[in-house]
Coordinates of C-alpha atoms in Angstrom, one line a residue:
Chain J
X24 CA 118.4 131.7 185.9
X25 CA 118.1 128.5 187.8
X26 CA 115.4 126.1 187.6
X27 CA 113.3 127.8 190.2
X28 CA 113.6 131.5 188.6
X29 CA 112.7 130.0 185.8
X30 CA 109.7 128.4 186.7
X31 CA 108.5 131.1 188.2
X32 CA 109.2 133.3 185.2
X33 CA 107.0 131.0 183.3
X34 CA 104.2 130.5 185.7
X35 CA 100.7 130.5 184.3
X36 CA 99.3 133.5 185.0
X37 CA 96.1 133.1 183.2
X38 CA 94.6 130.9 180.6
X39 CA 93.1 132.6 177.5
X40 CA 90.6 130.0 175.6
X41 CA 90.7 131.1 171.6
X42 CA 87.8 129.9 169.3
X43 CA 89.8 129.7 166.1
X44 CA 88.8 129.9 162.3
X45 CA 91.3 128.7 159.4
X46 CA 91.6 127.9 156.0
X47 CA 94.2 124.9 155.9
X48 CA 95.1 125.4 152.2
X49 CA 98.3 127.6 152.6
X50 CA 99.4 125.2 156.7
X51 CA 101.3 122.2 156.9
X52 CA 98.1 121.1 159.6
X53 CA 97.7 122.8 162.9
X54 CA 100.7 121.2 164.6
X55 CA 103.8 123.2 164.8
X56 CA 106.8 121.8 161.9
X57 CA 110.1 122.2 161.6
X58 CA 109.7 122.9 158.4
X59 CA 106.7 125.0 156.4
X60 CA 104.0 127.0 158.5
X61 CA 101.5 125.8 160.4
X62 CA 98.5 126.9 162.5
X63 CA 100.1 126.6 166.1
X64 CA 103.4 128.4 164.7
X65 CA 100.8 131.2 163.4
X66 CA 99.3 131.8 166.4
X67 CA 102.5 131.5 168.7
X68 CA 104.0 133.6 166.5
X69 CA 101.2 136.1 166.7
X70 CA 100.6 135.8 170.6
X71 CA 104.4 136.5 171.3
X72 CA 104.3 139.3 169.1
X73 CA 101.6 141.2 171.3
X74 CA 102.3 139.8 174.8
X75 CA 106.0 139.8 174.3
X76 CA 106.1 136.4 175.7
X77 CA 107.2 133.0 174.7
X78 CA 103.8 131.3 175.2
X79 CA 102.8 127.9 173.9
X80 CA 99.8 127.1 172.1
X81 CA 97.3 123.9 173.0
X82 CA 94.8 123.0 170.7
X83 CA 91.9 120.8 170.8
X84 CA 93.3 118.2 168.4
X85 CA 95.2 118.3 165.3
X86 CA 94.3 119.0 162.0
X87 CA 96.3 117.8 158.9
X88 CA 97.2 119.4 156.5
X89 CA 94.9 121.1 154.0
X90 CA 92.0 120.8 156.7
X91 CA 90.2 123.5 157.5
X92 CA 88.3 125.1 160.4
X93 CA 85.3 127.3 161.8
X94 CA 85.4 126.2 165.2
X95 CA 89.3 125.4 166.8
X96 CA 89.8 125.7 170.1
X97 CA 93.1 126.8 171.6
X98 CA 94.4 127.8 174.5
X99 CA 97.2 129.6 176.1
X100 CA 98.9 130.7 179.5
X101 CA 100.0 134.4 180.0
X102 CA 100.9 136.7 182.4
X103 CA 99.3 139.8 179.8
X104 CA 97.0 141.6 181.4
X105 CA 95.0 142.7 178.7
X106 CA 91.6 142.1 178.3
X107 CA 90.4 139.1 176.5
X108 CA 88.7 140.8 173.7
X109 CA 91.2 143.1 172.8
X110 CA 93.7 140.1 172.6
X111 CA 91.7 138.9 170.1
X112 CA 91.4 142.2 168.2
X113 CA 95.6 142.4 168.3
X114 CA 95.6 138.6 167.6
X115 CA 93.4 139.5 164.2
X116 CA 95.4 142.4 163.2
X117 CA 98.6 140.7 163.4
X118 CA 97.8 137.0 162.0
X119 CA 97.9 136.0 158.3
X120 CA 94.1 136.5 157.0
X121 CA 93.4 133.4 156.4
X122 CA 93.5 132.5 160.3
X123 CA 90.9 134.6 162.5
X124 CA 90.5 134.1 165.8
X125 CA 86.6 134.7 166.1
X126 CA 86.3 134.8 170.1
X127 CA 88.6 134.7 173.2
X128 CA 87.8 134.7 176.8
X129 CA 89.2 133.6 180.0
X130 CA 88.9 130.2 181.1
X131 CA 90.1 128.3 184.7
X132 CA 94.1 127.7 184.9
X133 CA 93.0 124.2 184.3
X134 CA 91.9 124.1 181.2
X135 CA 93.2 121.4 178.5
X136 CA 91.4 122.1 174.9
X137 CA 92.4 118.8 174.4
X138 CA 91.6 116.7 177.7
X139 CA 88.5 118.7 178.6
X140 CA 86.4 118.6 175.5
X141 CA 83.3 116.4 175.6
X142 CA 82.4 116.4 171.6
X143 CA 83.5 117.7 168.7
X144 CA 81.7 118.4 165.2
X145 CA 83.2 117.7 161.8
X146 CA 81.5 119.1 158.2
X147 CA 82.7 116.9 154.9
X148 CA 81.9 119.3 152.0
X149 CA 81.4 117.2 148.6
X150 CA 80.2 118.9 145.4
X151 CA 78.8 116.6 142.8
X152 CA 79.1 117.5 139.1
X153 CA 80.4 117.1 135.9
X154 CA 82.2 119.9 135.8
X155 CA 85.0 121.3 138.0
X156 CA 83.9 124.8 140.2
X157 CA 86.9 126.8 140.2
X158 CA 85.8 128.4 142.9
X159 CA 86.0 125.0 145.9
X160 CA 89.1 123.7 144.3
X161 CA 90.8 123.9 148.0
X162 CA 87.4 123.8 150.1
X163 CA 85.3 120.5 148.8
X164 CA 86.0 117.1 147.3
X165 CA 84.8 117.1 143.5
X166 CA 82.7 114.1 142.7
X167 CA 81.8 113.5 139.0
X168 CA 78.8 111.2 139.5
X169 CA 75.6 112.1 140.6
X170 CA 75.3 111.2 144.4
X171 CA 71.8 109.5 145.8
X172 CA 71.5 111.5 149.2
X173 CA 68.4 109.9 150.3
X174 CA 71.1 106.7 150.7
X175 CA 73.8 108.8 152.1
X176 CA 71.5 109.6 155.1
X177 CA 70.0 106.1 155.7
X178 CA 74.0 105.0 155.9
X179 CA 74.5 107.9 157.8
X180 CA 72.2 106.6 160.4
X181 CA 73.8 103.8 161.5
X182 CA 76.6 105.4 162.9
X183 CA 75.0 106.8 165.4
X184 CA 75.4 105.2 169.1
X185 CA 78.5 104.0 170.7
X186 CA 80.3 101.5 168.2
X187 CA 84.0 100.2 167.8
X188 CA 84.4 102.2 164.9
X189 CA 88.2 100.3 164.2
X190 CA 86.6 100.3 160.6
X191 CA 87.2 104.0 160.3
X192 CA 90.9 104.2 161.5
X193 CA 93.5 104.8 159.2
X194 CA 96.1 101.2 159.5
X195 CA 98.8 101.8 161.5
X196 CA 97.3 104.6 164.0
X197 CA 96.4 101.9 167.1
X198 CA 94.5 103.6 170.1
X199 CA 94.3 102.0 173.3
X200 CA 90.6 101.9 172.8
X201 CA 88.7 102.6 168.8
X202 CA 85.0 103.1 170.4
X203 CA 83.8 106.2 170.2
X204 CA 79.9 107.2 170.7
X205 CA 78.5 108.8 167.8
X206 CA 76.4 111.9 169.0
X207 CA 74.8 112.8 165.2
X208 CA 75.8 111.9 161.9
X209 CA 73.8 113.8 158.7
X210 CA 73.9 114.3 155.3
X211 CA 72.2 117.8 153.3
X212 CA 72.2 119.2 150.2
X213 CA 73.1 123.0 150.4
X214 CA 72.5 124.5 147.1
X215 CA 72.3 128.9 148.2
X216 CA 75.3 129.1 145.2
X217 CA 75.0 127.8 141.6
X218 CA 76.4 124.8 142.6
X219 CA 74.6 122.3 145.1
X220 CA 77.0 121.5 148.0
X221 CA 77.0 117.8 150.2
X222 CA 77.4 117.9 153.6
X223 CA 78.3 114.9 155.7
X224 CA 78.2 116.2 159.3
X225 CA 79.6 113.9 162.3
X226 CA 79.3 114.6 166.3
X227 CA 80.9 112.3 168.2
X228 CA 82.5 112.1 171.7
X229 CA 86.3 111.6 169.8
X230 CA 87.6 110.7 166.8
X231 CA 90.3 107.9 165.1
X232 CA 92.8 109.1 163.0
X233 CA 91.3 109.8 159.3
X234 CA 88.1 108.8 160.7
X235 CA 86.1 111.7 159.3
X236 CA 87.9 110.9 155.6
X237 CA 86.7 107.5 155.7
X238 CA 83.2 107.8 156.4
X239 CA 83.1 110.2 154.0
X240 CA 84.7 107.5 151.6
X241 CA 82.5 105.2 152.3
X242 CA 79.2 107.1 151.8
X243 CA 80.4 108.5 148.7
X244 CA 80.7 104.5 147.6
X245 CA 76.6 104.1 149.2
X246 CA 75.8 107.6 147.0
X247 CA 77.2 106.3 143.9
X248 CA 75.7 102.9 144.7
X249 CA 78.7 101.1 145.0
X250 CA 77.7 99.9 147.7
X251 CA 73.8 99.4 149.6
X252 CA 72.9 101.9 152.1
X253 CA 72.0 98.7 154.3
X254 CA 75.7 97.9 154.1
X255 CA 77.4 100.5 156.5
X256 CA 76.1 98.5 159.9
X257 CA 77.9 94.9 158.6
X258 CA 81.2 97.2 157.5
X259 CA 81.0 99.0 161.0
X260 CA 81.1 95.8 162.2
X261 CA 83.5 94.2 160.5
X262 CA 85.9 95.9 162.9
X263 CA 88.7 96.3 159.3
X264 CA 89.9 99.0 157.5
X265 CA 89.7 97.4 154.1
X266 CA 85.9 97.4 154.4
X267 CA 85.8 100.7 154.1
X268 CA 86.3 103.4 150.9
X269 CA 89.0 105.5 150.4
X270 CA 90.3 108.4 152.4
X271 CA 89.0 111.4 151.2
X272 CA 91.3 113.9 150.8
X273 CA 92.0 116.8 153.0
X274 CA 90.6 119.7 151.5
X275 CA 86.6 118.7 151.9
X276 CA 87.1 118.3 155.6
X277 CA 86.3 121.3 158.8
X278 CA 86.4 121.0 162.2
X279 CA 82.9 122.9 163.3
X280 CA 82.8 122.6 167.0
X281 CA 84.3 121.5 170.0
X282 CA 82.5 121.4 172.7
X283 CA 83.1 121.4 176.4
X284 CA 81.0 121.3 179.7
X285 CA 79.2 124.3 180.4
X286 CA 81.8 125.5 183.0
X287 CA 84.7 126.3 180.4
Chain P
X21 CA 102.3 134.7 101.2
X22 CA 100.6 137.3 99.7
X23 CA 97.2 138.9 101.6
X24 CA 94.7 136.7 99.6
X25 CA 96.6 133.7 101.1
X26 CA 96.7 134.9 104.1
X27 CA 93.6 136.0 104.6
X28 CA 92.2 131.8 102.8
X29 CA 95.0 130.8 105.7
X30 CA 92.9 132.7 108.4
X31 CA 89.5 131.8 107.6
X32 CA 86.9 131.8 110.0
X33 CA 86.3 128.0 109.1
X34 CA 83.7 127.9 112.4
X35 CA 82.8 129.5 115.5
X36 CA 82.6 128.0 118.7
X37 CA 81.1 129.4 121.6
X38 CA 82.0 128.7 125.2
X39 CA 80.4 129.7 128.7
X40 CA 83.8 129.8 131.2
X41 CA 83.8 130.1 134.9
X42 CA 86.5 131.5 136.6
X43 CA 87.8 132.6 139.9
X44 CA 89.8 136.0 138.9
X45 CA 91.6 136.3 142.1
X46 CA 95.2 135.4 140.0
X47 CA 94.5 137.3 137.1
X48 CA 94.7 141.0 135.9
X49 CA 91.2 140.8 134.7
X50 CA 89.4 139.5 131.2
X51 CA 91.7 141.6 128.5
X52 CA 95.0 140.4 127.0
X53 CA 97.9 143.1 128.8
X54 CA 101.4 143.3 128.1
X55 CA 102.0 142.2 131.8
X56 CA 100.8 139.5 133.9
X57 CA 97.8 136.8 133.4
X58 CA 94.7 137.3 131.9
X59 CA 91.5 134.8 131.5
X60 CA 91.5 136.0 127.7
X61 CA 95.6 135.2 127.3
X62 CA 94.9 131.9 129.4
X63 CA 92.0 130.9 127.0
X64 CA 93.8 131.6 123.9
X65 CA 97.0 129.7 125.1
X66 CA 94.9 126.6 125.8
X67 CA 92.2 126.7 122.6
X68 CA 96.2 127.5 120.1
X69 CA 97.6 124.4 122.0
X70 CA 95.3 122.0 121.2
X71 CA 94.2 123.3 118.1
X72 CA 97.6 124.4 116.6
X73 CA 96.5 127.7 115.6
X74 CA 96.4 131.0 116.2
X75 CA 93.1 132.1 117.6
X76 CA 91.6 135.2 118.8
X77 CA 89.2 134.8 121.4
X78 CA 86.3 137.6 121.6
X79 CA 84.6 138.1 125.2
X80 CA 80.7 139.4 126.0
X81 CA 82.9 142.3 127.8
X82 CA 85.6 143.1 129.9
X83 CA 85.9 142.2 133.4
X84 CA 88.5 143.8 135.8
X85 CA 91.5 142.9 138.0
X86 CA 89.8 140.0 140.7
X87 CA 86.5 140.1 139.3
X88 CA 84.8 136.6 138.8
X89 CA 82.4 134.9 136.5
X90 CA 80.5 132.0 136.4
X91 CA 79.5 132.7 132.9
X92 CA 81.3 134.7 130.8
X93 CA 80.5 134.4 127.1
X94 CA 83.7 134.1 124.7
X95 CA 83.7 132.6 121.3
X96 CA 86.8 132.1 118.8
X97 CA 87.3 131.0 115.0
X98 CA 88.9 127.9 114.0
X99 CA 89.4 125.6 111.0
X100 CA 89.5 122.2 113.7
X101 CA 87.1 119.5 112.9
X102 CA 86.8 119.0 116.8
X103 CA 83.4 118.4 118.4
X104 CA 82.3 121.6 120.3
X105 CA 82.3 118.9 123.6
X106 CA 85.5 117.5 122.9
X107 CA 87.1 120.8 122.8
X108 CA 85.4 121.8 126.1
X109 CA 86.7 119.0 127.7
X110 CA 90.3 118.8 126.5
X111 CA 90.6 122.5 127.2
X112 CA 89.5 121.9 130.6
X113 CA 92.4 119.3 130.9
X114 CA 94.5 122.2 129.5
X115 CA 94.0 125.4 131.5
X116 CA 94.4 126.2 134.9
X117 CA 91.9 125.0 137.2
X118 CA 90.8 128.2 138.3
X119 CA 89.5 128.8 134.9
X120 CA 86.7 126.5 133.8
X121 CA 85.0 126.0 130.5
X122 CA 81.8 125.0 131.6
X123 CA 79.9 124.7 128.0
X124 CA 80.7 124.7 124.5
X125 CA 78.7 124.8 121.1
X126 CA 78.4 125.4 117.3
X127 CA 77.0 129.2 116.8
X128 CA 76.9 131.1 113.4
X129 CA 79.8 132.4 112.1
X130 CA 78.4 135.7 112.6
X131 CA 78.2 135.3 116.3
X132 CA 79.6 138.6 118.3
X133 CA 79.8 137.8 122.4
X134 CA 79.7 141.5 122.8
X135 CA 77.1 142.6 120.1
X136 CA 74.7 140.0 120.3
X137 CA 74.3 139.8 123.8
X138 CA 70.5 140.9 125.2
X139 CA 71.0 141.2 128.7
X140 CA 73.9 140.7 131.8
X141 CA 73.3 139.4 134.7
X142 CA 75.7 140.2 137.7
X143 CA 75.7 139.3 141.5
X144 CA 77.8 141.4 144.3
X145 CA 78.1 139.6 147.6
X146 CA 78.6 141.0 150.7
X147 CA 79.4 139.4 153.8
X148 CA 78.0 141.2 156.7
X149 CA 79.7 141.3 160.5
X150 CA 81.9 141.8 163.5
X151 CA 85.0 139.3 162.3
X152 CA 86.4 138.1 159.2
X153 CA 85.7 135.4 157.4
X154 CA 88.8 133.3 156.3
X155 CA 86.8 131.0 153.6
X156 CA 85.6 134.6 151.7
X157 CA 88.7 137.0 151.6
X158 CA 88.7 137.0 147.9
X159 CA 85.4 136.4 146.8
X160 CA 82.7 138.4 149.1
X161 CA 83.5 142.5 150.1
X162 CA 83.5 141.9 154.6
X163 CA 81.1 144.9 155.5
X164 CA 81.9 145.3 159.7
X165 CA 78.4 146.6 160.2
X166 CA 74.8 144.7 160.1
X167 CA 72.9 145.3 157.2
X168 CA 69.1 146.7 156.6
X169 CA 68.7 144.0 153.9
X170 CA 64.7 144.9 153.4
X171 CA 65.9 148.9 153.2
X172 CA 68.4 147.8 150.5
X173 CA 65.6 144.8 148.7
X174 CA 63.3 148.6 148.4
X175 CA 66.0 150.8 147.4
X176 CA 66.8 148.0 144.4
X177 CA 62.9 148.3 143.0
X178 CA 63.8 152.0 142.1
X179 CA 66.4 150.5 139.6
X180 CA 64.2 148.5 137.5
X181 CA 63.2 150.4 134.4
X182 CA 65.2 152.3 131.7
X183 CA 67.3 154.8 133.1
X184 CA 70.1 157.0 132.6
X185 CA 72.5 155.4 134.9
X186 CA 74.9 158.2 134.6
X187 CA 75.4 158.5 138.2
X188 CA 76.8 155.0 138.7
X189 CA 79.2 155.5 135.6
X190 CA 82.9 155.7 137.0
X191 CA 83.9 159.5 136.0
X192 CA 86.6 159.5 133.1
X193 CA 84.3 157.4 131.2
X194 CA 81.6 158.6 129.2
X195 CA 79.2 156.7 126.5
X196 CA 77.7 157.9 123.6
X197 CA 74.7 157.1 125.9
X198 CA 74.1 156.5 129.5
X199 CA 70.7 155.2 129.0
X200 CA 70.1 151.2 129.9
X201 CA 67.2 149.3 131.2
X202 CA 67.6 147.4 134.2
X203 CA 65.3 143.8 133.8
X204 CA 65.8 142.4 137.5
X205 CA 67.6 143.8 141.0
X206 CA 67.0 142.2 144.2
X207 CA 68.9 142.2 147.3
X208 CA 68.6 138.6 149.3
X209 CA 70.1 137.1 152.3
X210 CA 72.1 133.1 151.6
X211 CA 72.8 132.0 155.0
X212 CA 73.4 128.1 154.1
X213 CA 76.9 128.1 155.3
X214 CA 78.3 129.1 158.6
X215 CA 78.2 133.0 157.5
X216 CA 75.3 134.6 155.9
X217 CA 76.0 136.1 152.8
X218 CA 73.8 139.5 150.9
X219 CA 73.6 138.6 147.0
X220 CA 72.8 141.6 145.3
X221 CA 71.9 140.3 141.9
X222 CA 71.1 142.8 138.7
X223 CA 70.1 142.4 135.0
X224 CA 70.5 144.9 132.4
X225 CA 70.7 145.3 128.4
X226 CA 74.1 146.8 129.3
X227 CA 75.7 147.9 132.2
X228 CA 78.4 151.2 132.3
X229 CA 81.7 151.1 133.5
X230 CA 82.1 150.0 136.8
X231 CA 77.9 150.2 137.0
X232 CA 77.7 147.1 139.3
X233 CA 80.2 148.1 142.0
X234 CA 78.9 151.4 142.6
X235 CA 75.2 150.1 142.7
X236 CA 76.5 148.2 145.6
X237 CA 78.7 150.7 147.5
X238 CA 75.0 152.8 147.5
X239 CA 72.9 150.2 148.6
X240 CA 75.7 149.1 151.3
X241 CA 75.1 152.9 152.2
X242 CA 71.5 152.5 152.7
X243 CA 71.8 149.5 154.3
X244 CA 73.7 150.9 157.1
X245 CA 71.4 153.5 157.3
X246 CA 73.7 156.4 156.2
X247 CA 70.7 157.1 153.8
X248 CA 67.6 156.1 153.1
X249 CA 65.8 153.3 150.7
X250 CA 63.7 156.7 149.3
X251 CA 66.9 158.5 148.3
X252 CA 67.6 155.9 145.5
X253 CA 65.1 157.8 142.9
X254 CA 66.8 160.8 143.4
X255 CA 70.3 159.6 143.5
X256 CA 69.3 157.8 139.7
X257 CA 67.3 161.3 138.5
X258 CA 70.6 163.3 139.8
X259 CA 73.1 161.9 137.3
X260 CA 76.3 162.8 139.1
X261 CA 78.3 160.1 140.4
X262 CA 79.2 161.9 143.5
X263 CA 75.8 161.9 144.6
X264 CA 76.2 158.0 144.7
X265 CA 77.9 155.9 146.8
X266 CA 81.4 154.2 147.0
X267 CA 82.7 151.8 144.6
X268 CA 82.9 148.9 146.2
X269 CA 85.4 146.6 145.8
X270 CA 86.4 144.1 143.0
X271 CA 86.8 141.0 144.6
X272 CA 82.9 141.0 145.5
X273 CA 81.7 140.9 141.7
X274 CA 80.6 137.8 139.8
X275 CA 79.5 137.9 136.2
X276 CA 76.7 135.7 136.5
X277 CA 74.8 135.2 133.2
X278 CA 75.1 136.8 129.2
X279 CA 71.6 136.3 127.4
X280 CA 71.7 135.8 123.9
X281 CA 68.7 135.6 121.3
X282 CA 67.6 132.3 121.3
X283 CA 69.0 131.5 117.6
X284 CA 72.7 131.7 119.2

């Protein structure tokens, strides 16, 4: 096949747009590895499998490893001709069951998950306690102290708005540019279960490296009062890392949303 | 050593009971088997290696393969001079994290888990809709169809009361008597998270074998409308399982709550 064949035996065809749930616990993170499985491998691996094709998979950022999500989006190019819908009924019958794809439907040849989305939505899931839940081991950060929410929300506030948020970025991870505009940024006690639940929610128009797992850090330091809520604008503005808290690991952190102009 | 020594080697010396949460996804139930894990075996291993013994631990009752609990009753004898609280916390440093002792105390020696116990209460969660849920595979039974939660909230007054409960006994197991009263059943919706889940919660002086699971598969029946929230009184009077519904599955079932007299 020469390099014209080929091209044409990979044109686009048409461009499937998947809204994508996971659990990260059992992925080495969204983007494909050579080694150990991840969610772009899954759903390659899945999509060939129906359409027969050898397809690749775009998605709207990664996630690392451990992270979860309700709200991925992915896209793909094929020359199937089957419906949308039932793609995503063959997609759910053939995938692992701890990815679901909960809606597909075609989109414009031009669409980038990645380029074209305008916001996205994060949840941080934090249970406070003194003792362990064996039943979030893998799906929210355990904190032993008592956390003062009323404090976590104040802090919260001050994210909001367009800010250099260089603070936020895990060191070495440079961007050409580290402000971002911050679209919401809450924090609610969800206690349906026995245990109460902590979420930190973030909308923003994109997002550093780790950013997420350092806010979260660093209102877990405001809720155990290691720090003032009044705080969070001066480290914000501090513009470095070390201001911050710590990372919080993967395992409390899901994508919600991504959102895109009402055209895609 | 001759049985008087023996049994002076085995004194009871104290009893400690302990309230233990655990996700039973990994294990083959409450009860000690020949094969494969157990929550009693786990328990045991941890309480003998910390207290160099060689302890039996007693449950309020048996739970099956992938059923969970957030608060199973167990107690065990020992001779250690360990504070109940110490022991709690060095077995939770002990056993795997999917098992979690979330109180311990001083009771009476005489204290029985499974004769001394008043009441149970149990939840089943369902998790109503048209796609999967990848955060609840094994911990909430997926029901593809929307449910008549105020149908099923009816159908659960007709429960209350003392009973024969025959009909919602697995066949293959009968009871001296099938006769229990049920203290509380209510059917409510918990839509906190992304994914509304249906609690069915019920309290009883005892339950039968498999009681809980087919209480749900009938309600789950009536909630789809396959029969009505009137038929419940007549499917309790008939006493013949196969007038009720399915069992439903396992994986759904939490052991909520054992009440004791308040001396223990």
């Amino acid at each position: 096949m020469n390099s014209t064949e080929h091209a044409a035996a990979r044109s686009p065809g048409r461009c499937i747009k998947l809204t994508v749930a996971y659990d990260g616990t059992n992925y080495q993170g969204w983007q494909r590895q050579a080694t150990g499985p991840t969610i772009q491998s899954a759903l390659e691996a899945a999509i060939n499998c129906i359409a027969q094709d050898d397809v690749h998979v775009s998605g709207s950022g990664r996630t690392d490893s451990g992270v979860h999500a309700w709200g991925q989006v992915a896209s793909f190019h094929t020359k199937s001709k089957m419906p949308a819908d039932v793609f995503r009924k063959a997609l759910n019958a053939t995938l692992p069951h701890d990815i679901v794809v909960r809606h597909a439907c075609d989109v414009p040849i031009t669409f980038r998950p990645i380029n074209d989305a305008i916001s996205k939505r994060y949840r941080y899931v934090l249970q406070p306690g003194r003792i362990n839940d064996p039943f979030s081991l893998k799906h929210a950060w355990f904190v032993k102290r008592i956390l003062d929410v009323p404090s976590m929300q104040a802090a919260a506030q001050a994210l909001i708005g367009e800010h250099d948020f260089a603070t936020f970025q895990s060191t070495g991870s440079p961007r050409q540019s580290t402000v971002r505009t911050m679209l919401d940024a809450t924090v609610t006690v969800h206690d349906a279960d026995e245990r109460a639940k902590i979420f930190i929610e973030v909308e923003a128009t994109g997002f550093l490296y780790n950013m997420v797992r350092i806010i979260a850090g660093t209102l877990v330091d405001i809720g155990q009062g290691r720090r003032t809520a009044d705080s969070m604008a001066e480290i914000i503005a501090s513009c470095d890392r070390s201001q911050a808290g710590m990372t919080a690991p993967a395992h409390g952190l899901y994508l919600l949303q991504v959102h895109y102009p009402p055209h895609h």
